[in-house]
């Protein structure tokens, strides 16, 4: 009888941590910044969906392009209609593996996300550096990286080359809660 109790306790000790290793985005924000000769462009988006499996390292993001908010309504309209064609390409996604994260490791860890980033209908392999910080039972992930518009077939009209940079600086911050 005592041996059975020990086996059940050991089994639960192995199963329960594995159940707590799946996380869902509780809140998040992504932004981009484009420094150009004539005008800087900045937009923010809080409509992020993301899942992270700390055991396997699997991670996925989905960001609705129309969720980006600009200071100027006309910029937002041009972004959605002329450049990103959001009716045709409504979301940006990432799916891959987070490497370097250990659930039992230190509170702050440097990580690398390797996978496929899809923007404007173009899928490209990427490697993105970032950090994971444990905050109680939650995880905070942060990253900053550069996206070259030409890599994703986002066309900049020759007339506007001074208004829009060829690359944008992207930042993302997501707080995950256990599922």
mmCIF file of C-alpha atoms in Angstrom:
data_model
loop_
_atom_site.group_PDB
_atom_site.id
_atom_site.type_symbol
_atom_site.label_atom_id
_atom_site.label_comp_id
_atom_site.label_asym_id
_atom_site.label_seq_id
_atom_site.Cartn_x
_atom_site.Cartn_y
_atom_site.Cartn_z
ATOM 1 C CA UNK A 1 0.000 0.000 0.000
ATOM 2 C CA UNK A 2 2.756 2.430 0.971
ATOM 3 C CA UNK A 3 4.569 1.645 -2.277
ATOM 4 C CA UNK A 4 1.426 2.518 -4.282
ATOM 5 C CA UNK A 5 1.126 5.886 -2.534
ATOM 6 C CA UNK A 6 4.768 6.642 -3.346
ATOM 7 C CA UNK A 7 4.213 5.705 -7.006
ATOM 8 C CA UNK A 8 1.107 7.923 -7.242
ATOM 9 C CA UNK A 9 2.967 10.848 -5.642
ATOM 10 C CA UNK A 10 5.904 10.375 -8.020
ATOM 11 C CA UNK A 11 3.564 10.172 -11.015
ATOM 12 C CA UNK A 12 1.784 13.358 -9.958
ATOM 13 C CA UNK A 13 5.115 15.088 -9.371
ATOM 14 C CA UNK A 14 6.038 14.302 -12.968
ATOM 15 C CA UNK A 15 2.639 15.081 -14.549
ATOM 16 C CA UNK A 16 1.646 18.294 -12.734
ATOM 17 C CA UNK A 17 4.698 20.351 -13.745
ATOM 18 C CA UNK A 18 4.202 19.278 -17.378
ATOM 19 C CA UNK A 19 0.592 20.502 -17.229
ATOM 20 C CA UNK A 20 1.739 23.892 -15.980
ATOM 21 C CA UNK A 21 4.219 24.335 -18.836
ATOM 22 C CA UNK A 22 1.694 25.677 -21.357
ATOM 23 C CA UNK A 23 1.138 29.423 -21.463
ATOM 24 C CA UNK A 24 -1.261 31.763 -23.215
ATOM 25 C CA UNK A 25 -0.786 35.481 -23.824
ATOM 26 C CA UNK A 26 -2.556 37.435 -21.116
ATOM 27 C CA UNK A 27 -1.599 40.800 -22.573
ATOM 28 C CA UNK A 28 0.877 42.019 -25.112
ATOM 29 C CA UNK A 29 2.035 44.894 -27.224
ATOM 30 C CA UNK A 30 3.963 45.163 -30.413
ATOM 31 C CA UNK A 31 5.131 48.342 -32.054
ATOM 32 C CA UNK A 32 7.213 49.413 -34.972
ATOM 33 C CA UNK A 33 9.247 52.503 -35.682
ATOM 34 C CA UNK A 34 10.407 53.765 -39.053
ATOM 35 C CA UNK A 35 12.980 56.554 -39.134
ATOM 36 C CA UNK A 36 12.830 58.371 -42.447
ATOM 37 C CA UNK A 37 14.232 61.607 -43.843
ATOM 38 C CA UNK A 38 10.920 63.477 -43.905
ATOM 39 C CA UNK A 39 8.914 61.892 -41.091
ATOM 40 C CA UNK A 40 9.232 59.212 -38.440
ATOM 41 C CA UNK A 41 6.432 56.665 -38.324
ATOM 42 C CA UNK A 42 5.361 54.784 -35.207
ATOM 43 C CA UNK A 43 2.443 52.446 -34.585
ATOM 44 C CA UNK A 44 1.354 50.236 -31.682
ATOM 45 C CA UNK A 45 -0.817 47.138 -31.488
ATOM 46 C CA UNK A 46 -2.173 45.418 -28.370
ATOM 47 C CA UNK A 47 -4.157 42.730 -30.221
ATOM 48 C CA UNK A 48 -1.701 39.847 -29.860
ATOM 49 C CA UNK A 49 -2.578 36.169 -29.609
ATOM 50 C CA UNK A 50 0.217 33.855 -28.567
ATOM 51 C CA UNK A 51 0.814 30.405 -27.126
ATOM 52 C CA UNK A 52 4.021 29.063 -25.591
ATOM 53 C CA UNK A 53 4.815 25.517 -24.513
ATOM 54 C CA UNK A 54 7.769 25.766 -22.112
ATOM 55 C CA UNK A 55 8.329 22.004 -22.206
ATOM 56 C CA UNK A 56 8.703 21.668 -25.986
ATOM 57 C CA UNK A 57 9.747 25.261 -26.737
ATOM 58 C CA UNK A 58 6.940 25.634 -29.306
ATOM 59 C CA UNK A 59 5.805 29.233 -29.670
ATOM 60 C CA UNK A 60 3.302 30.929 -31.965
ATOM 61 C CA UNK A 61 2.081 34.496 -32.477
ATOM 62 C CA UNK A 62 -0.753 35.990 -34.496
ATOM 63 C CA UNK A 63 -1.061 39.750 -34.875
ATOM 64 C CA UNK A 64 -3.905 41.429 -36.806
ATOM 65 C CA UNK A 65 -2.392 44.098 -39.037
ATOM 66 C CA UNK A 66 -5.429 46.380 -38.687
ATOM 67 C CA UNK A 67 -4.730 46.466 -34.946
ATOM 68 C CA UNK A 68 -1.794 48.864 -35.452
ATOM 69 C CA UNK A 69 -2.737 52.349 -34.287
ATOM 70 C CA UNK A 70 -1.032 55.474 -35.636
ATOM 71 C CA UNK A 71 -1.067 59.080 -34.432
ATOM 72 C CA UNK A 72 -2.432 60.191 -37.816
ATOM 73 C CA UNK A 73 -5.541 58.583 -39.320
ATOM 74 C CA UNK A 74 -4.278 59.106 -42.872
ATOM 75 C CA UNK A 75 -1.061 57.207 -42.069
ATOM 76 C CA UNK A 76 -3.118 54.337 -40.717
ATOM 77 C CA UNK A 77 -5.313 54.305 -43.828
ATOM 78 C CA UNK A 78 -2.303 54.294 -46.194
ATOM 79 C CA UNK A 79 -0.561 51.615 -44.116
ATOM 80 C CA UNK A 80 -3.568 49.282 -44.306
ATOM 81 C CA UNK A 81 -4.700 49.967 -47.875
ATOM 82 C CA UNK A 82 -1.578 50.793 -49.879
ATOM 83 C CA UNK A 83 1.342 49.086 -48.166
ATOM 84 C CA UNK A 84 0.160 46.132 -46.080
ATOM 85 C CA UNK A 85 -2.981 45.349 -48.095
ATOM 86 C CA UNK A 86 -4.724 44.130 -44.961
ATOM 87 C CA UNK A 87 -7.832 42.967 -46.799
ATOM 88 C CA UNK A 88 -5.625 40.444 -48.618
ATOM 89 C CA UNK A 89 -3.078 39.822 -45.814
ATOM 90 C CA UNK A 90 -4.904 40.418 -42.505
ATOM 91 C CA UNK A 91 -2.369 38.931 -40.072
ATOM 92 C CA UNK A 92 1.313 38.618 -39.354
ATOM 93 C CA UNK A 93 2.309 35.315 -37.762
ATOM 94 C CA UNK A 94 5.294 33.581 -36.264
ATOM 95 C CA UNK A 95 5.632 29.899 -35.463
ATOM 96 C CA UNK A 96 8.723 28.140 -34.271
ATOM 97 C CA UNK A 97 10.764 27.109 -31.254
ATOM 98 C CA UNK A 98 12.078 29.170 -28.381
ATOM 99 C CA UNK A 99 15.600 28.056 -27.589
ATOM 100 C CA UNK A 100 17.520 28.789 -24.419
ATOM 101 C CA UNK A 101 14.607 28.810 -21.982
ATOM 102 C CA UNK A 102 14.697 26.437 -19.033
ATOM 103 C CA UNK A 103 11.611 26.406 -16.784
ATOM 104 C CA UNK A 104 13.768 25.663 -13.736
ATOM 105 C CA UNK A 105 16.449 28.184 -14.780
ATOM 106 C CA UNK A 106 17.142 31.714 -13.518
ATOM 107 C CA UNK A 107 14.434 34.404 -13.318
ATOM 108 C CA UNK A 108 15.731 36.201 -16.435
ATOM 109 C CA UNK A 109 16.978 34.232 -19.424
ATOM 110 C CA UNK A 110 18.305 35.173 -22.857
ATOM 111 C CA UNK A 111 16.518 33.226 -25.574
ATOM 112 C CA UNK A 112 16.336 32.871 -29.338
ATOM 113 C CA UNK A 113 13.158 32.249 -31.305
ATOM 114 C CA UNK A 114 13.817 30.286 -34.500
ATOM 115 C CA UNK A 115 10.997 29.768 -36.938
ATOM 116 C CA UNK A 116 8.953 31.235 -39.737
ATOM 117 C CA UNK A 117 7.730 34.816 -39.814
ATOM 118 C CA UNK A 118 4.864 35.579 -42.192
ATOM 119 C CA UNK A 119 4.196 39.182 -43.175
ATOM 120 C CA UNK A 120 2.253 40.380 -46.232
ATOM 121 C CA UNK A 121 1.821 36.776 -47.372
ATOM 122 C CA UNK A 122 5.583 36.098 -47.465
ATOM 123 C CA UNK A 123 7.036 33.380 -45.212
ATOM 124 C CA UNK A 124 10.700 33.703 -44.230
ATOM 125 C CA UNK A 125 12.903 31.819 -41.776
ATOM 126 C CA UNK A 126 14.044 34.070 -38.927
ATOM 127 C CA UNK A 127 16.115 33.965 -35.780
ATOM 128 C CA UNK A 128 15.079 36.550 -33.185
ATOM 129 C CA UNK A 129 16.875 37.225 -29.903
ATOM 130 C CA UNK A 130 14.962 38.127 -26.772
ATOM 131 C CA UNK A 131 14.538 37.700 -23.024
ATOM 132 C CA UNK A 132 12.152 35.783 -20.790
ATOM 133 C CA UNK A 133 11.537 36.941 -17.242
ATOM 134 C CA UNK A 134 9.636 34.879 -14.673
ATOM 135 C CA UNK A 135 7.130 36.918 -12.661
ATOM 136 C CA UNK A 136 5.544 34.531 -10.188
ATOM 137 C CA UNK A 137 3.587 32.018 -12.273
ATOM 138 C CA UNK A 138 3.640 34.355 -15.303
ATOM 139 C CA UNK A 139 6.281 34.876 -17.976
ATOM 140 C CA UNK A 140 7.238 38.179 -19.608
ATOM 141 C CA UNK A 141 8.860 37.907 -23.047
ATOM 142 C CA UNK A 142 10.544 40.856 -24.748
ATOM 143 C CA UNK A 143 12.291 41.244 -28.073
ATOM 144 C CA UNK A 144 13.431 43.899 -30.542
ATOM 145 C CA UNK A 145 14.391 43.156 -34.127
ATOM 146 C CA UNK A 146 14.555 44.671 -37.604
ATOM 147 C CA UNK A 147 12.241 43.843 -40.504
ATOM 148 C CA UNK A 148 13.300 44.771 -44.025
ATOM 149 C CA UNK A 149 10.193 45.676 -45.998
ATOM 150 C CA UNK A 150 11.598 44.357 -49.293
ATOM 151 C CA UNK A 151 12.022 40.896 -47.706
ATOM 152 C CA UNK A 152 8.230 40.738 -47.365
ATOM 153 C CA UNK A 153 7.335 42.363 -50.698
ATOM 154 C CA UNK A 154 6.043 45.530 -49.054
ATOM 155 C CA UNK A 155 6.421 48.067 -51.858
ATOM 156 C CA UNK A 156 7.425 51.672 -51.200
ATOM 157 C CA UNK A 157 6.439 53.987 -54.065
ATOM 158 C CA UNK A 158 9.445 55.835 -55.500
ATOM 159 C CA UNK A 159 7.664 59.108 -54.777
ATOM 160 C CA UNK A 160 7.606 58.316 -51.032
ATOM 161 C CA UNK A 161 11.116 56.904 -50.521
ATOM 162 C CA UNK A 162 11.974 59.804 -48.167
ATOM 163 C CA UNK A 163 8.815 59.266 -46.094
ATOM 164 C CA UNK A 164 9.162 55.538 -45.421
ATOM 165 C CA UNK A 165 12.311 53.722 -44.329
ATOM 166 C CA UNK A 166 13.363 50.500 -46.050
ATOM 167 C CA UNK A 167 13.370 48.733 -42.697
ATOM 168 C CA UNK A 168 11.430 49.088 -39.463
ATOM 169 C CA UNK A 169 12.417 48.449 -35.863
ATOM 170 C CA UNK A 170 9.923 46.082 -34.242
ATOM 171 C CA UNK A 171 9.485 45.558 -30.508
ATOM 172 C CA UNK A 172 7.258 43.006 -28.854
ATOM 173 C CA UNK A 173 6.395 42.409 -25.228
ATOM 174 C CA UNK A 174 4.002 39.668 -24.102
ATOM 175 C CA UNK A 175 2.936 38.564 -20.636
ATOM 176 C CA UNK A 176 1.901 34.907 -20.493
ATOM 177 C CA UNK A 177 -0.245 33.170 -17.902
ATOM 178 C CA UNK A 178 -0.393 29.402 -17.373
ATOM 179 C CA UNK A 179 -3.183 27.644 -19.260
#
